Coordinates of N, CA and C in Angstrom, one line a residue:
Chain A
S52 N 17.1 -5.0 2.8 CA 15.7 -5.0 3.2 C 15.0 -3.7 2.8
Q53 N 13.7 -3.8 2.7 CA 13.0 -2.6 2.3 C 12.9 -1.6 3.4
K54 N 13.1 -0.3 3.0 CA 13.0 0.8 4.0 C 12.3 2.0 3.5
I55 N 11.6 2.6 4.3 CA 11.0 3.9 4.0 C 11.4 4.9 5.1
E56 N 12.1 5.9 4.7 CA 12.6 6.9 5.7 C 12.1 8.3 5.5
Q57 N 11.7 8.8 6.7 CA 11.2 10.2 6.7 C 12.0 10.9 7.8
N58 N 12.2 12.2 7.7 CA 12.9 12.9 8.7 C 12.2 12.8 10.1
S59 N 12.8 12.2 11.0 CA 12.2 11.9 12.3 C 12.1 13.2 13.2
E60 N 12.9 14.2 12.8 CA 12.9 15.4 13.6 C 11.7 16.2 13.2
A61 N 11.1 16.9 14.2 CA 10.0 17.7 13.9 C 10.4 18.9 13.0
L62 N 9.5 19.3 12.2 CA 9.7 20.5 11.3 C 8.9 21.6 11.8
N63 N 9.5 22.7 12.2 CA 8.8 23.9 12.7 C 8.9 25.0 11.7
I64 N 7.8 25.5 11.2 CA 7.8 26.6 10.3 C 6.8 27.7 10.7
Q65 N 7.0 28.8 10.1 CA 6.1 29.9 10.4 C 4.9 29.9 9.4
E66 N 3.8 30.4 10.0 CA 2.6 30.4 9.2 C 2.8 31.2 7.9
G67 N 2.3 30.7 6.8 CA 2.4 31.3 5.5 C 3.5 30.8 4.7
K68 N 4.5 30.1 5.3 CA 5.6 29.6 4.6 C 5.2 28.2 4.0
T69 N 6.1 27.7 3.1 CA 5.9 26.4 2.5 C 6.7 25.4 3.3
A70 N 5.9 24.3 3.7 CA 6.6 23.2 4.4 C 6.9 22.1 3.4
T71 N 8.1 21.6 3.5 CA 8.5 20.5 2.5 C 9.0 19.3 3.4
L72 N 8.4 18.2 3.1 CA 8.7 17.0 3.8 C 9.2 15.9 2.8
T73 N 10.1 15.1 3.3 CA 10.8 14.2 2.4 C 10.5 12.7 2.8
C74 N 10.4 11.9 1.8 CA 10.3 10.5 1.9 C 11.2 9.8 1.0
N75 N 12.1 9.0 1.6 CA 13.1 8.2 0.8 C 12.9 6.7 1.0
Y76 N 13.0 6.0 -0.1 CA 12.8 4.5 0.1 C 13.9 3.7 -0.6
T77 N 14.1 2.5 -0.1 CA 15.1 1.6 -0.7 C 14.5 0.3 -0.9
N78 N 15.0 -0.4 -1.9 CA 14.5 -1.8 -2.2 C 13.0 -1.9 -2.5
Y79 N 12.5 -0.9 -3.1 CA 11.1 -0.9 -3.5 C 11.0 -0.5 -5.0
S80 N 10.1 -1.0 -5.6 CA 9.7 -0.6 -7.0 C 8.2 -0.3 -7.0
P81 N 7.8 0.8 -6.3 CA 6.4 1.0 -6.1 C 5.7 1.5 -7.3
A82 N 4.5 1.0 -7.5 CA 3.7 1.5 -8.6 C 3.1 2.8 -8.2
Y83 N 3.0 3.1 -6.9 CA 2.5 4.4 -6.5 C 2.9 4.6 -5.0
L84 N 2.8 5.9 -4.6 CA 3.2 6.3 -3.3 C 2.1 7.2 -2.8
Q85 N 1.8 7.0 -1.5 CA 0.7 7.8 -0.9 C 1.2 8.6 0.3
W86 N 0.5 9.7 0.6 CA 0.8 10.6 1.7 C -0.5 10.6 2.6
Y87 N -0.2 10.6 3.9 CA -1.3 10.6 4.9 C -1.0 11.6 5.9
R88 N -2.1 12.1 6.5 CA -2.0 13.0 7.7 C -2.5 12.2 8.9
Q89 N -1.8 12.3 10.0 CA -2.3 11.7 11.3 C -2.2 12.7 12.4
D90 N -3.3 12.9 13.0 CA -3.4 13.8 14.2 C -3.3 12.9 15.5
P91 N -2.9 13.4 16.6 CA -2.7 12.6 17.8 C -3.9 11.8 18.2
G92 N -3.7 10.6 18.4 CA -4.9 9.7 18.9 C -5.9 9.4 17.8
R93 N -5.5 9.6 16.5 CA -6.5 9.4 15.4 C -5.8 8.5 14.4
G94 N -6.6 7.9 13.5 CA -6.1 7.1 12.4 C -5.6 8.0 11.3
P95 N -4.8 7.5 10.4 CA -4.3 8.3 9.3 C -5.4 8.7 8.4
V96 N -5.3 9.9 7.7 CA -6.3 10.3 6.8 C -5.5 10.5 5.4
F97 N -6.1 9.9 4.4 CA -5.5 9.9 3.1 C -5.5 11.3 2.5
L98 N -4.3 11.7 1.9 CA -4.2 13.0 1.3 C -4.0 12.9 -0.2
L99 N -3.0 12.3 -0.6 CA -2.6 12.2 -2.1 C -2.0 10.9 -2.4
L100 N -2.3 10.5 -3.7 CA -1.6 9.3 -4.3 C -0.9 9.8 -5.5
I101 N 0.3 9.3 -5.7 CA 1.0 9.7 -7.0 C 1.6 8.4 -7.6
R102 N 1.3 8.2 -8.9 CA 1.7 7.0 -9.5 C 3.2 7.1 -10.1
E103 N 3.8 6.0 -10.4 CA 5.2 6.0 -10.8 C 5.4 6.7 -12.1
N104 N 4.4 6.9 -12.9 CA 4.6 7.6 -14.2 C 4.2 9.1 -14.1
E105 N 3.9 9.5 -12.8 CA 3.6 10.9 -12.6 C 4.7 11.6 -11.9
K106 N 5.1 12.7 -12.3 CA 6.2 13.4 -11.6 C 5.7 14.3 -10.5
E107 N 4.4 14.8 -10.7 CA 3.9 15.8 -9.7 C 2.4 15.7 -9.7
K108 N 1.9 15.9 -8.5 CA 0.4 15.9 -8.3 C 0.1 17.0 -7.3
R109 N -1.0 17.7 -7.6 CA -1.4 18.8 -6.7 C -2.9 18.6 -6.3
K110 N -3.1 19.2 -5.1 CA -4.5 19.2 -4.6 C -4.6 20.4 -3.6
E111 N -5.2 21.4 -4.1 CA -5.3 22.6 -3.3 C -4.0 23.1 -2.9
R112 N -3.7 23.2 -1.6 CA -2.3 23.8 -1.2 C -1.3 22.7 -1.1
L113 N -1.6 21.5 -1.5 CA -0.7 20.4 -1.4 C -0.1 20.0 -2.7
K114 N 1.2 19.7 -2.7 CA 1.9 19.2 -3.9 C 2.8 18.1 -3.6
V115 N 2.8 17.0 -4.4 CA 3.6 15.9 -4.2 C 4.4 15.7 -5.4
T116 N 5.7 15.4 -5.3 CA 6.6 15.0 -6.4 C 7.1 13.6 -6.1
F117 N 7.4 12.9 -7.2 CA 7.8 11.5 -7.1 C 9.0 11.3 -8.1
D118 N 10.1 11.0 -7.6 CA 11.3 10.7 -8.5 C 11.7 9.3 -8.3
T119 N 11.4 8.4 -9.2 CA 11.7 7.0 -9.0 C 13.2 6.7 -9.3
T120 N 13.9 7.6 -9.9 CA 15.3 7.4 -10.0 C 16.0 7.7 -8.7
L121 N 15.6 8.8 -8.0 CA 16.2 9.1 -6.7 C 15.6 8.3 -5.6
K122 N 14.5 7.6 -5.9 CA 13.7 6.9 -4.9 C 13.3 7.9 -3.8
Q123 N 12.6 8.9 -4.2 CA 12.3 10.0 -3.3 C 11.0 10.6 -3.7
S124 N 10.2 11.0 -2.6 CA 9.0 11.8 -2.8 C 9.1 13.0 -1.9
L125 N 8.7 14.2 -2.4 CA 8.6 15.4 -1.6 C 7.2 15.8 -1.5
F126 N 6.8 16.2 -0.3 CA 5.5 16.7 0.0 C 5.5 18.1 0.4
H127 N 4.8 19.0 -0.3 CA 4.8 20.4 0.0 C 3.5 20.9 0.5
I128 N 3.4 21.7 1.5 CA 2.2 22.4 1.9 C 2.5 23.9 1.7
T129 N 1.8 24.6 0.8 CA 2.1 26.0 0.6 C 1.1 26.8 1.5
A130 N 1.5 28.0 1.8 CA 0.7 28.9 2.6 C 0.3 28.2 3.9
S131 N 1.2 27.6 4.6 CA 0.9 26.8 5.7 C 0.1 27.5 6.8
Q132 N -0.7 26.8 7.5 CA -1.5 27.3 8.6 C -1.3 26.5 9.8
P133 N -1.6 27.1 11.0 CA -1.5 26.3 12.2 C -2.3 25.0 12.2
A134 N -3.4 25.0 11.5 CA -4.3 23.8 11.4 C -3.6 22.7 10.6
D135 N -2.5 23.0 9.9 CA -1.8 22.0 9.2 C -0.8 21.2 10.1
S136 N -0.7 21.6 11.3 CA 0.2 20.9 12.3 C -0.3 19.5 12.5
A137 N 0.5 18.6 12.3 CA 0.2 17.1 12.4 C 1.4 16.3 12.0
T138 N 1.2 15.0 12.1 CA 2.3 14.1 11.6 C 1.9 13.7 10.2
Y139 N 2.9 13.7 9.3 CA 2.6 13.3 7.9 C 3.4 12.1 7.6
L140 N 2.7 11.1 7.0 CA 3.3 9.8 6.8 C 3.3 9.5 5.3
C141 N 4.3 9.0 4.8 CA 4.3 8.4 3.4 C 4.2 6.9 3.5
A142 N 3.6 6.3 2.4 CA 3.3 4.9 2.5 C 3.5 4.3 1.1
L143 N 4.0 3.1 1.0 CA 4.1 2.4 -0.3 C 3.4 1.1 -0.2
A144 N 2.8 0.7 -1.3 CA 2.1 -0.6 -1.3 C 3.0 -1.7 -1.9
G145 N 2.9 -2.8 -1.2 CA 3.7 -3.9 -1.6 C 2.8 -5.0 -2.1
G146 N 3.3 -6.3 -2.0 CA 2.5 -7.4 -2.4 C 1.2 -7.5 -1.6
G147 N 0.1 -8.0 -2.2 CA -1.1 -8.1 -1.5 C -1.8 -6.8 -1.1
N148 N -1.4 -5.7 -1.7 CA -1.9 -4.4 -1.4 C -1.6 -4.0 0.0
K149 N -0.6 -4.6 0.6 CA -0.2 -4.2 2.0 C 0.5 -2.9 1.9
L150 N 0.1 -1.9 2.8 CA 0.7 -0.6 2.9 C 1.8 -0.7 3.9
T151 N 3.0 -0.1 3.6 CA 4.1 0.0 4.6 C 4.3 1.5 4.8
F152 N 4.4 1.9 6.0 CA 4.5 3.3 6.3 C 5.9 3.7 6.7
G153 N 6.2 5.0 6.4 CA 7.4 5.6 6.9 C 7.2 6.0 8.3
T154 N 8.3 6.5 8.9 CA 8.3 6.8 10.3 C 7.5 8.0 10.6
G155 N 7.2 8.9 9.6 CA 6.4 10.1 9.8 C 7.3 11.2 10.2
T156 N 6.8 12.4 9.8 CA 7.4 13.7 10.2 C 6.4 14.6 10.9
Q157 N 6.7 15.1 12.0 CA 5.8 15.9 12.7 C 6.0 17.4 12.3
L158 N 4.9 18.0 11.8 CA 5.0 19.4 11.3 C 4.3 20.3 12.4
K159 N 5.0 21.4 12.7 CA 4.4 22.4 13.6 C 4.4 23.7 12.9
V160 N 3.3 24.3 12.7 CA 3.2 25.6 12.0 C 2.9 26.6 13.1
E161 N 3.8 27.6 13.2 CA 3.6 28.5 14.3 C 3.1 29.9 13.8
L162 N 2.4 30.6 14.7 CA 1.9 31.9 14.3 C 3.0 32.9 14.1
Chain B
G485 N -17.6 9.2 1.0 CA -17.7 7.7 0.9 C -16.5 7.0 1.5
A486 N -16.5 5.7 1.5 CA -15.4 4.8 1.9 C -15.1 5.1 3.4
V487 N -16.0 5.0 4.3 CA -15.8 5.3 5.7 C -15.7 3.9 6.4
V488 N -14.7 3.9 7.3 CA -14.5 2.8 8.2 C -14.7 3.2 9.7
S489 N -15.6 2.5 10.4 CA -15.9 2.9 11.7 C -15.2 1.9 12.7
Q490 N -14.5 2.3 13.6 CA -13.8 1.4 14.6 C -14.2 1.7 16.0
H491 N -14.5 0.6 16.7 CA -15.0 0.7 18.1 C -14.4 -0.4 19.0
P492 N -14.1 -0.1 20.2 CA -14.2 1.2 20.9 C -13.1 2.1 20.6
S493 N -13.2 3.4 20.9 CA -12.1 4.3 20.6 C -11.0 4.2 21.7
W494 N -11.4 3.7 22.9 CA -10.4 3.4 23.9 C -11.0 2.4 24.9
V495 N -10.1 1.6 25.4 CA -10.5 0.6 26.4 C -9.4 0.3 27.4
I496 N -9.8 0.1 28.6 CA -8.9 -0.2 29.7 C -9.3 -1.6 30.2
C497 N -8.4 -2.5 30.2 CA -8.7 -3.9 30.7 C -7.7 -4.4 31.7
K498 N -8.1 -5.4 32.4 CA -7.1 -6.0 33.4 C -6.3 -7.0 32.7
S499 N -5.1 -7.2 33.2 CA -4.1 -8.1 32.6 C -4.8 -9.5 32.7
G500 N -4.7 -10.3 31.6 CA -5.2 -11.6 31.5 C -6.6 -11.7 30.9
T501 N -7.2 -10.6 30.7 CA -8.5 -10.6 30.1 C -8.4 -10.4 28.6
S502 N -9.5 -10.6 27.8 CA -9.5 -10.4 26.4 C -10.3 -9.2 26.0
V503 N -9.9 -8.6 24.9 CA -10.6 -7.4 24.4 C -10.8 -7.5 22.9
K504 N -12.1 -7.2 22.5 CA -12.4 -7.2 21.1 C -12.6 -5.9 20.5
I505 N -12.0 -5.7 19.4 CA -12.1 -4.4 18.7 C -12.8 -4.6 17.3
E506 N -13.7 -3.8 17.0 CA -14.5 -4.0 15.8 C -14.2 -2.9 14.7
C507 N -14.2 -3.3 13.5 CA -14.0 -2.4 12.4 C -15.0 -2.7 11.3
R508 N -15.8 -1.7 11.0 CA -16.9 -1.8 10.1 C -16.7 -0.9 8.9
S509 N -16.9 -1.4 7.7 CA -17.0 -0.5 6.5 C -18.4 -0.1 6.4
L510 N -18.7 1.2 6.3 CA -20.1 1.7 6.4 C -20.8 1.8 5.1
D511 N -20.0 2.2 4.0 CA -20.7 2.4 2.8 C -20.0 1.7 1.6
F512 N -19.3 0.7 1.9 CA -18.7 -0.1 0.8 C -18.4 -1.5 1.4
Q513 N -18.1 -2.4 0.5 CA -17.8 -3.8 0.9 C -16.2 -3.9 0.9
A514 N -15.8 -4.3 2.1 CA -14.3 -4.4 2.3 C -13.9 -5.9 2.2
T515 N -13.4 -6.3 1.0 CA -13.0 -7.7 0.9 C -11.7 -7.9 1.7
T516 N -10.9 -6.9 1.8 CA -9.7 -7.0 2.6 C -9.6 -5.9 3.6
M517 N -9.2 -6.3 4.8 CA -9.0 -5.3 5.9 C -7.6 -5.6 6.5
F518 N -7.1 -4.5 7.0 CA -5.7 -4.6 7.6 C -5.8 -4.1 9.0
W519 N -5.0 -4.7 9.9 CA -4.8 -4.3 11.3 C -3.4 -3.9 11.5
Y520 N -3.3 -2.7 12.1 CA -2.0 -2.1 12.5 C -1.9 -1.9 14.0
R521 N -0.7 -1.8 14.4 CA -0.4 -1.4 15.8 C 0.6 -0.2 15.8
Q522 N 0.4 0.7 16.6 CA 1.3 1.9 16.7 C 1.6 2.2 18.1
F523 N 2.9 2.2 18.4 CA 3.4 2.6 19.7 C 3.7 4.1 19.7
P524 N 3.8 4.7 20.8 CA 4.0 6.1 20.9 C 5.2 6.6 20.1
K525 N 5.1 7.6 19.3 CA 6.1 8.2 18.5 C 6.7 7.2 17.5
Q526 N 6.0 6.2 17.1 CA 6.4 5.3 16.1 C 5.4 5.2 15.0
S527 N 5.8 4.6 13.9 CA 4.9 4.5 12.8 C 4.0 3.3 12.9
L528 N 3.0 3.2 12.0 CA 2.1 2.1 12.0 C 2.8 0.8 11.5
M529 N 2.6 -0.2 12.3 CA 3.2 -1.5 11.9 C 2.1 -2.5 11.6
L530 N 2.1 -3.0 10.4 CA 1.1 -4.0 10.0 C 1.2 -5.2 10.8
M531 N 0.0 -5.6 11.3 CA 0.0 -6.9 12.1 C -0.5 -8.0 11.3
A532 N -1.6 -7.8 10.5 CA -2.2 -8.9 9.8 C -3.1 -8.3 8.7
T533 N -3.4 -9.2 7.7 CA -4.3 -8.8 6.6 C -5.4 -9.8 6.7
S534 N -6.7 -9.3 6.8 CA -7.8 -10.2 6.9 C -8.6 -10.2 5.6
N535 N -8.9 -11.3 5.1 CA -9.8 -11.4 3.9 C -11.1 -12.1 4.3
E536 N -12.2 -11.6 3.8 CA -13.5 -12.0 4.1 C -13.6 -13.5 3.8
G537 N -14.0 -14.3 4.8 CA -14.3 -15.7 4.6 C -13.1 -16.6 4.7
S538 N -11.9 -16.0 4.9 CA -10.7 -16.9 5.0 C -9.9 -16.5 6.2
K539 N -8.9 -17.3 6.5 CA -8.0 -17.0 7.6 C -7.1 -15.8 7.3
A540 N -6.8 -15.1 8.4 CA -6.0 -13.9 8.3 C -4.5 -14.3 8.0
T541 N -3.8 -13.4 7.4 CA -2.4 -13.6 7.2 C -1.6 -12.7 8.1
Y542 N -0.8 -13.3 8.9 CA -0.1 -12.5 10.0 C 1.3 -12.1 9.5
E543 N 1.7 -11.0 9.9 CA 3.1 -10.6 9.6 C 4.1 -11.3 10.6
Q544 N 5.3 -11.4 10.2 CA 6.3 -12.1 10.9 C 6.4 -11.5 12.3
G545 N 6.4 -12.3 13.3 CA 6.6 -11.9 14.7 C 5.3 -11.6 15.4
V546 N 4.1 -11.6 14.7 CA 2.8 -11.4 15.3 C 2.2 -12.7 15.7
E547 N 1.8 -12.9 17.0 CA 1.3 -14.2 17.4 C -0.1 -14.3 17.0
K548 N -0.4 -15.3 16.2 CA -1.8 -15.4 15.7 C -2.7 -15.9 16.8
D549 N -2.2 -16.7 17.8 CA -3.1 -17.1 18.8 C -3.4 -16.1 19.8
K550 N -2.6 -15.0 19.8 CA -2.8 -13.9 20.8 C -3.7 -12.9 20.1
F551 N -3.5 -12.6 18.9 CA -4.3 -11.6 18.2 C -5.2 -12.3 17.2
L552 N -6.5 -12.6 17.6 CA -7.4 -13.3 16.8 C -8.2 -12.4 15.9
I553 N -8.1 -12.7 14.6 CA -8.8 -11.8 13.6 C -9.9 -12.6 12.9
N554 N -11.1 -12.0 12.9 CA -12.2 -12.7 12.2 C -12.8 -11.7 11.2
H555 N -13.0 -12.1 10.0 CA -13.6 -11.3 9.0 C -14.7 -12.1 8.3
A556 N -15.8 -12.1 9.1 CA -16.9 -13.0 8.7 C -17.8 -12.4 7.7
S557 N -17.8 -11.1 7.5 CA -18.6 -10.5 6.4 C -17.9 -9.5 5.7
L558 N -18.5 -9.0 4.6 CA -17.8 -8.0 3.8 C -17.7 -6.6 4.5
T559 N -18.4 -6.5 5.6 CA -18.4 -5.1 6.3 C -17.9 -5.2 7.7
L560 N -17.4 -6.3 8.2 CA -17.0 -6.4 9.6 C -15.8 -7.2 9.7
S561 N -14.8 -6.7 10.4 CA -13.6 -7.4 10.8 C -13.4 -7.1 12.3
T562 N -13.0 -8.2 13.0 CA -12.7 -8.0 14.5 C -11.3 -8.4 14.8
L563 N -10.7 -7.8 15.8 CA -9.4 -8.1 16.3 C -9.7 -8.4 17.8
T564 N -9.3 -9.6 18.3 CA -9.5 -9.9 19.7 C -8.1 -10.1 20.3
V565 N -7.7 -9.3 21.3 CA -6.5 -9.4 22.0 C -6.7 -10.4 23.1
T566 N -6.2 -11.6 23.1 CA -6.5 -12.5 24.1 C -5.4 -12.5 25.2
S567 N -5.8 -12.8 26.4 CA -4.9 -12.8 27.6 C -4.0 -11.6 27.5
A568 N -4.6 -10.4 27.5 CA -3.8 -9.2 27.3 C -2.8 -9.0 28.5
H569 N -1.7 -8.4 28.1 CA -0.7 -8.0 29.1 C -0.3 -6.6 28.9
P570 N 0.3 -6.0 29.9 CA 0.6 -4.5 29.8 C 1.4 -4.2 28.5
E571 N 2.3 -5.1 28.1 CA 3.0 -4.8 26.8 C 2.2 -4.8 25.6
D572 N 0.9 -5.3 25.7 CA 0.0 -5.2 24.5 C -0.6 -3.8 24.5
S573 N -0.4 -3.0 25.5 CA -1.0 -1.6 25.5 C -0.4 -0.9 24.3
S574 N -1.3 -0.4 23.4 CA -0.9 0.3 22.2 C -2.1 0.9 21.5
F575 N -1.9 1.5 20.4 CA -2.9 2.1 19.6 C -3.1 1.1 18.4
Y576 N -4.3 0.6 18.3 CA -4.6 -0.4 17.2 C -5.5 0.3 16.2
I577 N -5.2 0.2 14.9 CA -5.9 0.8 13.8 C -6.3 -0.2 12.7
C578 N -7.5 -0.1 12.3 CA -7.9 -1.0 11.2 C -7.9 -0.1 9.9
S579 N -7.9 -0.8 8.8 CA -7.9 -0.1 7.5 C -8.6 -1.1 6.5
A580 N -9.2 -0.5 5.5 CA -9.8 -1.3 4.4 C -9.4 -0.7 3.1
S581 N -9.2 -1.6 2.1 CA -8.8 -1.1 0.8 C -10.1 -1.1 -0.1
Y582 N -10.1 -0.2 -1.0 CA -11.2 0.0 -2.0 C -10.6 0.4 -3.3
Q583 N -11.5 0.6 -4.3 CA -11.0 1.0 -5.6 C -9.9 0.1 -6.1
G584 N -10.1 -1.2 -6.0 CA -9.1 -2.1 -6.6 C -7.8 -2.0 -5.9
G585 N -7.7 -1.5 -4.7 CA -6.5 -1.5 -3.9 C -5.8 -0.2 -3.9
Y586 N -6.2 0.8 -4.7 CA -5.5 2.0 -4.8 C -5.9 2.9 -3.6
G587 N -7.1 2.8 -3.1 CA -7.5 3.6 -2.0 C -7.5 2.8 -0.7
Y588 N -7.2 3.5 0.4 CA -7.2 2.9 1.7 C -7.9 3.9 2.6
T589 N -8.8 3.4 3.5 CA -9.4 4.2 4.4 C -9.2 3.6 5.8
F590 N -9.0 4.5 6.8 CA -8.6 4.0 8.1 C -9.6 4.3 9.2
G591 N -9.7 3.4 10.1 CA -10.5 3.7 11.3 C -9.9 4.7 12.2
S592 N -10.6 5.2 13.2 CA -10.1 6.2 14.0 C -9.2 5.7 15.1
G593 N -9.0 4.4 15.2 CA -8.1 3.8 16.1 C -8.7 3.5 17.5
T594 N -8.1 2.5 18.2 CA -8.5 2.1 19.5 C -7.3 2.2 20.4
R595 N -7.4 2.9 21.5 CA -6.3 3.0 22.5 C -6.5 1.9 23.5
L596 N -5.7 0.9 23.5 CA -5.8 -0.2 24.5 C -4.8 0.0 25.6
T597 N -5.3 0.0 26.9 CA -4.4 0.1 28.0 C -4.7 -1.1 28.9
V598 N -3.7 -1.9 29.1 CA -3.8 -3.1 30.0 C -3.1 -2.8 31.3
V599 N -3.9 -2.9 32.4 CA -3.4 -2.6 33.7 C -3.2 -3.9 34.6

């Protein structure tokens, strides 16, 4: 069966460090993968999309890598700030443009 | 651009009553909208896909008679939770696709509490 797995344990890092979150998937052949941010009690907010033929994508302090051989995406936040604290979700699109989400990883950036 | 407005943001209702949640695309036409449910500390689970002018497609295990979805126009989709019970208490989120399906924008969610 199809699975998208993210580290369910919260990631605590110090302000200024780089946060790295992992998304692994099985039984998918995605054309692209997306990352979202979700704050408590709010809907997800789109951050980045990376296509299967792209190895890396950057947007300001964010960087996403996509390894279709390993079936893995890494999401990096450089120079992290307390305001980056949130839950980060990866998502893959399947048939009918339906998005399936990973379990999410909660990031806490401490002063 | 590509904003989805969802209302209400929270609602408390009595067991046995029905609740309607609205999702509007403000600055684009949403041919397809999606409805998700999220329980505490869990991920979003897709409930159904609604296409304008046709019946919604429900995911396995989602009761179509309990969760009524209407997508009567290109800018409005509604989810009605009928005969709500405490186990229906959850966070409901709508989403719409744009840019040929590459982009997805989400509503701010509705916290439903059934007492």
